[in-house]
Amino acid sequence: MTTSSKRRWRLFQFLADFLADRFVLPSKRLLVAVLLGTPIAIVGFLLEIGYSTFFLYNGLLLIASILDWVTIPKRRDLSIRRILPEQTDIGQSFSIELVLENRSGQSVSYSIVDDLPLSFEEAGPVTGVMEQPFTNIRFETRGKERGEFVFRWLYMRWHGKLGLWYRQSRFSCEQTIKVYPDLSAVRGYLASLQESLIVDGKKIMRRAKAGTEFHAIRDYVPDDDPRMINWSASARSRRLMTNQYRPEHGKVITILIDCGRLMGVELDNQTRLDRSLESALTLAAVALRQGDQVALLAYSHEIKTYIPPGRGLRHLHTLLEATYNLTSDFVEADPAKALEFLNRQQKRRSLVVLFSDMENYLVEDQLSNYLWRMRRSHLLLLLSLADPLLHDWSHIDTSNSSLAFTKAVAQRFQLDRRAFQQKMIGAGIQVLDVPADQLTLTVINTYLDIKSREAL
């Protein structure tokens, strides 16, 4: 069994703690003062008073340094407290507030650097002067990756009245923050009272008004089906009334999210997993708002998380908490294992929406057998993000033999993807290979179309 290098090398641990927590270093002002001593000494030697000038200047500088060193506020006289939100969305700026307490009784010039996690945008040093016992300062940053991150140390440098020496120290302030996926589309839908759904600035299909489940009785309008007239209600109110029906509520939507190696590929500064997760949560919000139940299963080579079906917008928070820190694994995904697990857990008929990559569909030999077996008891929808590089290669100009070979291979891959789509459609399984910026729009439109056709 190995031990930590810091435990083996106590001298290294002492030096690291000393430099980070108790180190004193010269300021630029002191370095300039030392350099100014050189021309003063040269002039003194020309005037034959060189030694006296040299010792006088450096003696005064030494006395000033000692006085400044003594007057630097001690670490115990200063304290820092960080205030940051409990959660934020990926890519969204947020403010961090630092509360500085100065118990030294004198003004203190400071420079503070927050030990931000690597995936956060650097904010740079924060400088200022503490003249009051309490000082509040703010700076902004943003997270570039999802997950839970820890903020540990705050590093501060400060100097005394003369400003010849800096004292450097670190303050422990451990806090955590959760970085959620981009939920702007979800919040936009939940805040909308319109009869159409706006996703990424695009208006998609209206909510279906037809169905088999009785919803309400309302006044008859000329476009209504005369067969839906409620004659009893019309007789009581002495005007024509009609029954209003809607698609059945309480259906089960099961979302499967692939977290394998291929889902870690970046598309426009976002991974395929990030894109899929944002679309999946938007679909969950729409389905829950429609009165359906939503279950979620995340997998790679093993089952990572499973959330049983639930209803209501509170269930959306449960889904979010279970998936906000999902990461892609450096292994090949096993969709057959996920479908087998789902087949044991979900006995009720449901709409199974699988977010994965087309390459996984093509190379997994046993996947087709599982899909064909599950289509008898579930309605399947397979989603994949189209590869923009593959599209570009299939349309390049063949100016030489190398480019011609590249174009031929790219077109062959595209034909394989289309052949798989046709094969699955022939078996009653819908497969959609769409660009990343149209994924959310496509999956919600498909879900609403299935609801309107009462296909589930």
Short mmCIF file of C-alpha atoms in Angstrom, two decimals:
data_model
loop_
_atom_site.label_atom_id
_atom_site.label_comp_id
_atom_site.label_asym_id
_atom_site.label_seq_id
_atom_site.Cartn_x
_atom_site.Cartn_y
_atom_site.Cartn_z
CA MET A 1 0.00 0.00 0.00
CA THR A 2 1.34 3.41 -0.98
CA THR A 3 1.23 6.56 1.11
CA SER A 4 0.77 10.19 0.17
CA SER A 5 3.87 12.09 -0.92
CA LYS A 6 3.07 14.80 1.63
CA ARG A 7 3.11 12.22 4.41
CA ARG A 8 6.43 10.81 3.20
CA TRP A 9 8.14 14.19 2.76
CA ARG A 10 7.42 16.29 5.82
CA LEU A 11 9.84 18.97 4.63
CA PHE A 12 7.80 19.33 1.44
CA GLN A 13 4.59 19.61 3.45
CA PHE A 14 6.15 22.25 5.72
CA LEU A 15 7.40 24.32 2.77
CA ALA A 16 4.01 24.08 1.00
CA ASP A 17 2.16 25.25 4.11
CA PHE A 18 4.70 27.98 4.79
CA LEU A 19 4.60 29.43 1.27
CA ALA A 20 0.79 29.28 1.08
CA ASP A 21 -0.10 30.35 4.61
CA ARG A 22 2.72 32.23 6.36
CA PHE A 23 4.95 33.66 3.67
CA VAL A 24 6.18 37.25 3.53
CA LEU A 25 7.47 38.57 0.19
CA PRO A 26 8.81 41.91 -1.03
CA SER A 27 6.61 44.32 -2.94
CA LYS A 28 7.43 46.14 -6.17
CA ARG A 29 7.96 49.30 -4.14
CA LEU A 30 10.77 47.66 -2.14
CA LEU A 31 12.42 46.27 -5.29
CA VAL A 32 12.36 49.72 -6.91
CA ALA A 33 13.86 51.24 -3.75
CA VAL A 34 16.67 48.69 -3.78
CA LEU A 35 17.42 49.38 -7.45
CA LEU A 36 17.50 53.14 -6.79
CA GLY A 37 20.33 52.52 -4.34
CA THR A 38 22.69 51.66 -7.22
CA PRO A 39 22.81 55.13 -8.91
CA ILE A 40 22.92 56.79 -5.47
CA ALA A 41 25.96 54.68 -4.52
CA ILE A 42 27.65 55.51 -7.87
CA VAL A 43 27.16 59.23 -7.34
CA GLY A 44 28.51 58.85 -3.79
CA PHE A 45 31.70 57.17 -5.04
CA LEU A 46 32.20 59.96 -7.60
CA LEU A 47 31.94 62.47 -4.74
CA GLU A 48 34.32 60.33 -2.62
CA ILE A 49 31.61 59.61 -0.03
CA GLY A 50 30.55 56.30 -1.56
CA TYR A 51 30.75 54.09 1.55
CA SER A 52 28.92 56.58 3.71
CA THR A 53 26.19 57.02 1.10
CA PHE A 54 25.88 53.25 0.59
CA PHE A 55 25.58 52.40 4.28
CA LEU A 56 23.32 55.36 5.02
CA TYR A 57 20.86 54.57 2.23
CA ASN A 58 20.70 50.85 2.92
CA GLY A 59 20.48 51.43 6.66
CA LEU A 60 17.48 53.71 6.22
CA LEU A 61 15.92 51.17 3.84
CA LEU A 62 16.51 48.38 6.38
CA ILE A 63 14.92 50.40 9.20
CA ALA A 64 11.91 51.22 6.98
CA SER A 65 11.57 47.53 6.06
CA ILE A 66 11.64 46.44 9.70
CA LEU A 67 9.07 49.07 10.67
CA ASP A 68 6.84 48.06 7.77
CA TRP A 69 7.25 44.36 8.60
CA VAL A 70 6.24 45.00 12.22
CA THR A 71 3.20 47.08 11.29
CA ILE A 72 1.74 44.57 8.82
CA PRO A 73 -1.58 43.32 10.29
CA LYS A 74 -1.40 39.77 11.60
CA ARG A 75 -3.39 36.97 10.02
CA ARG A 76 -5.49 36.55 13.16
CA ASP A 77 -6.72 40.13 12.71
CA LEU A 78 -8.29 39.35 9.32
CA SER A 79 -11.00 36.94 8.25
CA ILE A 80 -12.88 36.23 5.01
CA ARG A 81 -16.28 34.67 4.43
CA ARG A 82 -17.61 33.66 1.02
CA ILE A 83 -21.29 33.79 0.05
CA LEU A 84 -22.31 31.96 -3.13
CA PRO A 85 -25.60 30.49 -4.42
CA GLU A 86 -26.43 26.85 -3.83
CA GLN A 87 -27.05 26.22 -7.53
CA THR A 88 -26.64 27.75 -10.95
CA ASP A 89 -27.14 26.81 -14.60
CA ILE A 90 -24.30 25.83 -16.87
CA GLY A 91 -22.90 28.82 -18.76
CA GLN A 92 -24.86 31.36 -16.66
CA SER A 93 -22.93 34.08 -14.81
CA PHE A 94 -23.47 34.40 -11.08
CA SER A 95 -22.05 36.62 -8.34
CA ILE A 96 -19.80 35.57 -5.48
CA GLU A 97 -19.72 37.88 -2.47
CA LEU A 98 -16.77 38.08 -0.09
CA VAL A 99 -17.22 39.53 3.40
CA LEU A 100 -13.91 40.80 4.80
CA GLU A 101 -13.44 41.55 8.49
CA ASN A 102 -10.57 43.77 9.62
CA ARG A 103 -9.84 43.80 13.37
CA SER A 104 -6.39 45.40 13.13
CA GLY A 105 -7.60 48.99 13.58
CA GLN A 106 -5.83 50.26 10.44
CA SER A 107 -6.57 50.34 6.73
CA VAL A 108 -5.34 47.31 4.83
CA SER A 109 -4.65 47.10 1.10
CA TYR A 110 -5.41 43.62 -0.18
CA SER A 111 -5.39 41.39 -3.23
CA ILE A 112 -7.62 38.27 -3.13
CA VAL A 113 -7.77 35.27 -5.46
CA ASP A 114 -10.49 32.65 -5.12
CA ASP A 115 -9.44 29.03 -5.65
CA LEU A 116 -12.09 28.32 -8.29
CA PRO A 117 -12.59 24.80 -9.69
CA LEU A 118 -10.91 24.24 -13.04
CA SER A 119 -14.18 24.23 -14.99
CA PHE A 120 -15.11 27.74 -13.80
CA GLU A 121 -14.22 30.94 -15.58
CA GLU A 122 -11.26 32.70 -13.96
CA ALA A 123 -12.19 35.99 -12.31
CA GLY A 124 -8.68 37.33 -11.63
CA PRO A 125 -7.46 38.97 -8.42
CA VAL A 126 -9.79 41.29 -6.53
CA THR A 127 -8.00 44.33 -5.09
CA GLY A 128 -9.03 47.11 -2.75
CA VAL A 129 -8.56 48.72 0.66
CA MET A 130 -10.25 47.65 3.89
CA GLU A 131 -10.91 50.84 5.80
CA GLN A 132 -13.98 49.70 7.75
CA PRO A 133 -14.28 46.73 10.11
CA PHE A 134 -16.44 44.98 7.47
CA THR A 135 -16.03 45.20 3.70
CA ASN A 136 -18.19 43.49 1.05
CA ILE A 137 -16.86 42.84 -2.44
CA ARG A 138 -18.35 40.99 -5.41
CA PHE A 139 -17.07 39.34 -8.55
CA GLU A 140 -18.68 37.17 -11.23
CA THR A 141 -17.86 33.80 -12.70
CA ARG A 142 -19.69 30.94 -14.41
CA GLY A 143 -19.46 27.17 -14.60
CA LYS A 144 -18.64 25.48 -17.88
CA GLU A 145 -19.49 21.92 -16.81
CA ARG A 146 -22.37 20.28 -14.96
CA GLY A 147 -21.95 18.66 -11.57
CA GLU A 148 -21.21 19.42 -7.94
CA PHE A 149 -18.07 21.47 -7.30
CA VAL A 150 -16.20 22.42 -4.15
CA PHE A 151 -14.78 25.89 -3.42
CA ARG A 152 -12.03 25.48 -0.82
CA TRP A 153 -9.44 28.22 -0.32
CA LEU A 154 -9.27 31.99 -0.54
CA TYR A 155 -5.75 33.38 -1.04
CA MET A 156 -5.01 36.91 0.12
CA ARG A 157 -2.01 39.24 0.10
CA TRP A 158 -1.92 42.45 2.12
CA HIS A 159 0.70 45.01 3.16
CA GLY A 160 1.28 47.59 5.87
CA LYS A 161 1.42 51.36 5.81
CA LEU A 162 4.69 51.71 3.87
CA GLY A 163 3.86 48.94 1.41
CA LEU A 164 7.37 47.44 1.29
CA TRP A 165 6.37 43.90 2.25
CA TYR A 166 3.40 41.66 1.53
CA ARG A 167 2.04 39.02 3.84
CA GLN A 168 0.48 36.06 2.07
CA SER A 169 -1.99 33.64 3.58
CA ARG A 170 -4.86 31.33 2.71
CA PHE A 171 -8.25 31.12 4.39
CA SER A 172 -10.26 27.92 4.51
CA CYS A 173 -13.81 28.45 3.26
CA GLU A 174 -15.12 25.15 1.91
CA GLN A 175 -18.47 25.35 0.13
CA THR A 176 -20.23 23.43 -2.62
CA ILE A 177 -22.30 24.57 -5.58
CA LYS A 178 -24.43 22.56 -7.99
CA VAL A 179 -24.21 23.39 -11.68
CA TYR A 180 -27.40 22.26 -13.42
CA PRO A 181 -28.03 21.80 -17.16
CA ASP A 182 -29.38 24.74 -19.11
CA LEU A 183 -33.06 24.83 -18.10
CA SER A 184 -34.06 27.96 -20.03
CA ALA A 185 -36.29 25.92 -22.37
CA VAL A 186 -37.94 24.19 -19.41
CA ARG A 187 -38.59 27.41 -17.54
CA GLY A 188 -39.82 29.09 -20.72
CA TYR A 189 -42.42 26.41 -21.19
CA LEU A 190 -43.56 26.30 -17.57
CA ALA A 191 -43.91 30.09 -17.50
CA SER A 192 -45.88 30.18 -20.78
CA LEU A 193 -49.67 30.32 -20.77
CA GLN A 194 -49.99 30.18 -24.55
CA GLU A 195 -51.50 27.28 -26.43
CA SER A 196 -48.35 26.79 -28.42
CA LEU A 197 -44.97 25.71 -27.15
CA ILE A 198 -41.92 27.86 -27.85
CA VAL A 199 -38.60 26.01 -27.89
CA ASP A 200 -35.36 27.77 -28.94
CA GLY A 201 -37.42 30.58 -30.45
CA LYS A 202 -39.46 28.24 -32.65
CA LYS A 203 -43.20 27.63 -32.42
CA ILE A 204 -44.06 23.97 -32.49
CA MET A 205 -47.35 22.16 -32.80
CA ARG A 206 -50.39 23.14 -30.74
CA ARG A 207 -51.49 20.96 -27.91
CA ALA A 208 -53.92 18.38 -29.05
CA LYS A 209 -57.56 19.06 -28.17
CA ALA A 210 -58.95 15.75 -29.39
CA GLY A 211 -58.91 12.59 -27.36
CA THR A 212 -60.98 10.01 -25.56
CA GLU A 213 -60.86 11.32 -21.99
CA PHE A 214 -63.67 13.69 -20.97
CA HIS A 215 -62.33 17.07 -19.92
CA ALA A 216 -65.07 19.71 -19.69
CA ILE A 217 -68.33 21.10 -21.07
CA ARG A 218 -68.22 24.40 -22.91
CA ASP A 219 -70.25 26.52 -25.28
CA TYR A 220 -70.73 25.15 -28.77
CA VAL A 221 -68.91 26.92 -31.61
CA PRO A 222 -69.57 26.40 -35.33
CA ASP A 223 -66.38 24.37 -35.90
CA ASP A 224 -67.27 21.76 -33.28
CA ASP A 225 -68.34 18.24 -34.18
CA PRO A 226 -72.15 18.06 -33.82
CA ARG A 227 -71.80 14.54 -32.46
CA MET A 228 -70.14 16.01 -29.35
CA ILE A 229 -73.15 18.15 -28.41
CA ASN A 230 -74.27 17.53 -24.82
CA TRP A 231 -78.07 17.70 -25.12
CA SER A 232 -78.73 17.46 -21.39
CA ALA A 233 -76.45 20.40 -20.61
CA SER A 234 -77.90 22.31 -23.57
CA ALA A 235 -81.44 21.81 -22.23
CA ARG A 236 -80.48 23.03 -18.76
CA SER A 237 -78.64 26.12 -19.98
CA ARG A 238 -80.97 26.77 -22.97
CA ARG A 239 -77.98 27.10 -25.32
CA LEU A 240 -75.91 24.59 -27.21
CA MET A 241 -73.15 22.99 -25.13
CA THR A 242 -70.51 20.54 -26.30
CA ASN A 243 -68.28 17.99 -24.59
CA GLN A 244 -64.55 18.65 -24.71
CA TYR A 245 -62.20 15.70 -24.76
CA ARG A 246 -58.45 15.46 -24.37
CA PRO A 247 -55.81 12.75 -24.74
CA GLU A 248 -55.71 10.36 -21.83
CA HIS A 249 -53.53 11.39 -18.91
CA GLY A 250 -51.40 9.16 -16.76
CA LYS A 251 -49.39 7.56 -19.56
CA VAL A 252 -45.82 6.55 -18.74
CA ILE A 253 -42.85 8.15 -20.53
CA THR A 254 -39.55 6.37 -19.91
CA ILE A 255 -36.40 8.30 -20.80
CA LEU A 256 -33.14 6.40 -21.36
CA ILE A 257 -29.89 8.40 -21.48
CA ASP A 258 -26.69 6.89 -22.83
CA CYS A 259 -23.60 7.95 -20.80
CA GLY A 260 -21.02 5.97 -22.76
CA ARG A 261 -17.81 7.08 -24.45
CA LEU A 262 -19.37 8.44 -27.63
CA MET A 263 -21.66 10.76 -25.67
CA GLY A 264 -18.62 12.67 -24.43
CA VAL A 265 -17.86 14.02 -27.93
CA GLU A 266 -18.22 17.80 -28.10
CA LEU A 267 -20.59 19.58 -30.48
CA ASP A 268 -20.44 23.41 -30.44
CA ASN A 269 -18.75 23.54 -26.99
CA GLN A 270 -21.27 21.09 -25.53
CA THR A 271 -21.00 17.34 -25.27
CA ARG A 272 -23.61 15.06 -26.78
CA LEU A 273 -24.58 14.10 -23.24
CA ASP A 274 -25.22 17.75 -22.33
CA ARG A 275 -27.42 18.22 -25.39
CA SER A 276 -29.32 15.02 -24.75
CA LEU A 277 -29.83 15.76 -21.06
CA GLU A 278 -31.24 19.24 -21.74
CA SER A 279 -33.66 17.81 -24.31
CA ALA A 280 -34.63 14.95 -21.97
CA LEU A 281 -35.45 17.32 -19.09
CA THR A 282 -37.48 19.55 -21.41
CA LEU A 283 -39.41 16.50 -22.60
CA ALA A 284 -39.97 15.47 -18.96
CA ALA A 285 -41.34 18.92 -18.13
CA VAL A 286 -43.73 18.84 -21.09
CA ALA A 287 -44.92 15.31 -20.26
CA LEU A 288 -45.44 16.10 -16.58
CA ARG A 289 -47.35 19.24 -17.50
CA GLN A 290 -49.55 17.11 -19.77
CA GLY A 291 -50.40 14.88 -16.80
CA ASP A 292 -48.23 11.91 -17.75
CA GLN A 293 -45.76 10.03 -15.59
CA VAL A 294 -42.03 10.13 -16.32
CA ALA A 295 -39.34 7.58 -15.47
CA LEU A 296 -35.62 7.96 -16.21
CA LEU A 297 -32.77 5.51 -16.65
CA ALA A 298 -29.11 6.51 -17.19
CA TYR A 299 -26.56 3.89 -18.18
CA SER A 300 -23.15 3.26 -19.68
CA HIS A 301 -21.61 -0.23 -19.29
CA GLU A 302 -23.71 -0.48 -16.13
CA ILE A 303 -26.86 1.10 -14.74
CA LYS A 304 -25.94 4.50 -13.30
CA THR A 305 -29.31 5.68 -11.99
CA TYR A 306 -32.96 4.77 -12.26
CA ILE A 307 -35.91 6.96 -11.23
CA PRO A 308 -39.28 5.16 -11.14
CA PRO A 309 -42.31 6.80 -12.80
CA GLY A 310 -43.71 9.83 -11.02
CA ARG A 311 -46.14 12.62 -11.76
CA GLY A 312 -46.33 16.33 -11.05
CA LEU A 313 -43.76 19.08 -11.46
CA ARG A 314 -42.16 18.10 -8.15
CA HIS A 315 -41.01 14.96 -9.88
CA LEU A 316 -39.08 17.17 -12.32
CA HIS A 317 -36.90 18.32 -9.40
CA THR A 318 -36.28 14.66 -8.51
CA LEU A 319 -35.18 13.97 -12.09
CA LEU A 320 -32.94 17.03 -12.09
CA GLU A 321 -31.23 16.11 -8.82
CA ALA A 322 -30.56 12.61 -10.12
CA THR A 323 -29.06 13.68 -13.45
CA TYR A 324 -27.36 17.07 -13.07
CA ASN A 325 -23.98 15.48 -12.31
CA LEU A 326 -24.09 12.70 -14.91
CA THR A 327 -20.83 12.33 -16.83
CA SER A 328 -19.82 10.25 -19.81
CA ASP A 329 -17.65 7.22 -19.00
CA PHE A 330 -14.61 6.19 -21.02
CA VAL A 331 -16.20 2.85 -21.85
CA GLU A 332 -18.55 1.55 -24.51
CA ALA A 333 -22.21 1.78 -23.56
CA ASP A 334 -24.32 -1.36 -23.26
CA PRO A 335 -27.88 -0.45 -24.35
CA ALA A 336 -28.93 -4.11 -24.31
CA LYS A 337 -28.24 -4.28 -20.56
CA ALA A 338 -30.26 -1.09 -20.02
CA LEU A 339 -33.22 -2.41 -22.00
CA GLU A 340 -33.09 -5.72 -20.15
CA PHE A 341 -33.11 -3.87 -16.81
CA LEU A 342 -35.98 -1.68 -17.97
CA ASN A 343 -37.97 -4.71 -19.11
CA ARG A 344 -37.77 -6.09 -15.57
CA GLN A 345 -38.63 -2.79 -13.89
CA GLN A 346 -41.32 -1.37 -16.20
CA LYS A 347 -44.14 -3.81 -16.77
CA ARG A 348 -46.69 -1.19 -17.80
CA ARG A 349 -46.80 -0.07 -21.43
CA SER A 350 -44.86 3.15 -21.92
CA LEU A 351 -43.22 5.39 -24.48
CA VAL A 352 -39.50 4.56 -24.28
CA VAL A 353 -37.35 7.47 -25.53
CA LEU A 354 -33.69 6.51 -25.94
CA PHE A 355 -31.07 9.27 -26.27
CA SER A 356 -27.92 7.71 -27.70
CA ASP A 357 -25.58 7.81 -30.68
CA MET A 358 -26.22 6.17 -34.02
CA GLU A 359 -22.88 4.36 -33.87
CA ASN A 360 -24.06 2.50 -30.76
CA TYR A 361 -27.16 1.36 -32.64
CA LEU A 362 -25.08 0.12 -35.55
CA VAL A 363 -22.34 -1.78 -33.71
CA GLU A 364 -24.45 -3.40 -30.97
CA ASP A 365 -25.32 -6.84 -32.29
CA GLN A 366 -27.88 -7.78 -29.64
CA LEU A 367 -29.66 -4.42 -29.62
CA SER A 368 -32.03 -5.21 -32.48
CA ASN A 369 -33.23 -8.40 -30.78
CA TYR A 370 -34.01 -6.51 -27.56
CA LEU A 371 -35.77 -3.73 -29.47
CA TRP A 372 -37.93 -6.16 -31.43
CA ARG A 373 -38.90 -7.96 -28.23
CA MET A 374 -39.74 -4.74 -26.35
CA ARG A 375 -41.82 -3.25 -29.16
CA ARG A 376 -44.57 -5.72 -28.31
CA SER A 377 -45.15 -4.12 -24.91
CA HIS A 378 -43.71 -0.60 -25.36
CA LEU A 379 -43.67 2.16 -27.96
CA LEU A 380 -40.02 2.89 -28.85
CA LEU A 381 -38.46 6.13 -30.02
CA LEU A 382 -34.70 6.14 -30.74
CA LEU A 383 -32.91 9.49 -30.97
CA SER A 384 -29.44 10.27 -32.26
CA LEU A 385 -27.49 13.46 -32.89
CA ALA A 386 -26.44 13.82 -36.52
CA ASP A 387 -22.69 14.06 -37.04
CA PRO A 388 -21.92 17.43 -38.71
CA LEU A 389 -18.41 16.29 -39.64
CA LEU A 390 -19.80 13.27 -41.43
CA HIS A 391 -22.21 15.54 -43.32
CA ASP A 392 -19.39 17.89 -44.36
CA TRP A 393 -17.18 15.03 -45.54
CA SER A 394 -19.95 13.57 -47.65
CA HIS A 395 -20.29 16.89 -49.54
CA ILE A 396 -16.64 17.87 -50.07
CA ASP A 397 -15.20 18.50 -53.53
CA THR A 398 -13.19 15.52 -54.78
CA SER A 399 -10.17 17.39 -56.11
CA ASN A 400 -7.82 14.45 -55.44
CA SER A 401 -7.96 10.73 -54.75
CA SER A 402 -7.60 11.16 -50.98
CA LEU A 403 -10.65 13.44 -50.77
CA ALA A 404 -12.59 11.10 -53.05
CA PHE A 405 -11.87 8.19 -50.70
CA THR A 406 -12.90 10.28 -47.67
CA LYS A 407 -16.14 11.29 -49.35
CA ALA A 408 -16.92 7.69 -50.32
CA VAL A 409 -16.38 6.44 -46.76
CA ALA A 410 -18.53 9.25 -45.31
CA GLN A 411 -21.35 8.50 -47.73
CA ARG A 412 -21.10 4.82 -46.87
CA PHE A 413 -21.53 5.64 -43.16
CA GLN A 414 -24.56 7.77 -43.96
CA LEU A 415 -26.10 4.95 -46.01
CA ASP A 416 -25.60 2.59 -43.07
CA ARG A 417 -27.40 5.03 -40.78
CA ARG A 418 -30.32 5.36 -43.20
CA ALA A 419 -30.51 1.60 -43.69
CA PHE A 420 -30.79 1.11 -39.92
CA GLN A 421 -33.54 3.74 -39.78
CA GLN A 422 -35.51 2.01 -42.52
CA LYS A 423 -35.06 -1.38 -40.86
CA MET A 424 -36.37 -0.09 -37.52
CA ILE A 425 -39.25 1.83 -39.09
CA GLY A 426 -40.28 -1.36 -40.87
CA ALA A 427 -40.47 -3.03 -37.45
CA GLY A 428 -42.61 -0.23 -36.02
CA ILE A 429 -39.73 1.51 -34.18
CA GLN A 430 -39.24 5.20 -34.89
CA VAL A 431 -35.60 6.35 -35.30
CA LEU A 432 -34.68 10.03 -35.61
CA ASP A 433 -31.19 11.24 -36.57
CA VAL A 434 -31.38 15.03 -36.15
CA PRO A 435 -28.93 17.95 -35.81
CA ALA A 436 -28.05 19.00 -32.28
CA ASP A 437 -29.87 22.36 -32.47
CA GLN A 438 -33.14 20.62 -33.48
CA LEU A 439 -33.11 17.77 -30.95
CA THR A 440 -35.41 19.39 -28.37
CA LEU A 441 -37.80 20.65 -31.01
CA THR A 442 -38.01 17.24 -32.68
CA VAL A 443 -38.49 15.12 -29.58
CA ILE A 444 -41.28 17.33 -28.17
CA ASN A 445 -43.07 17.51 -31.50
CA THR A 446 -42.88 13.72 -31.81
CA TYR A 447 -44.22 13.24 -28.27
CA LEU A 448 -47.14 15.63 -28.85
CA ASP A 449 -47.91 13.91 -32.17
CA ILE A 450 -48.01 10.51 -30.42
CA LYS A 451 -50.33 11.98 -27.79
CA SER A 452 -52.66 13.45 -30.39
CA ARG A 453 -52.86 10.14 -32.29
CA GLU A 454 -53.53 8.17 -29.11
CA ALA A 455 -50.74 5.86 -30.24
CA LEU A 456 -49.54 5.11 -26.71
#
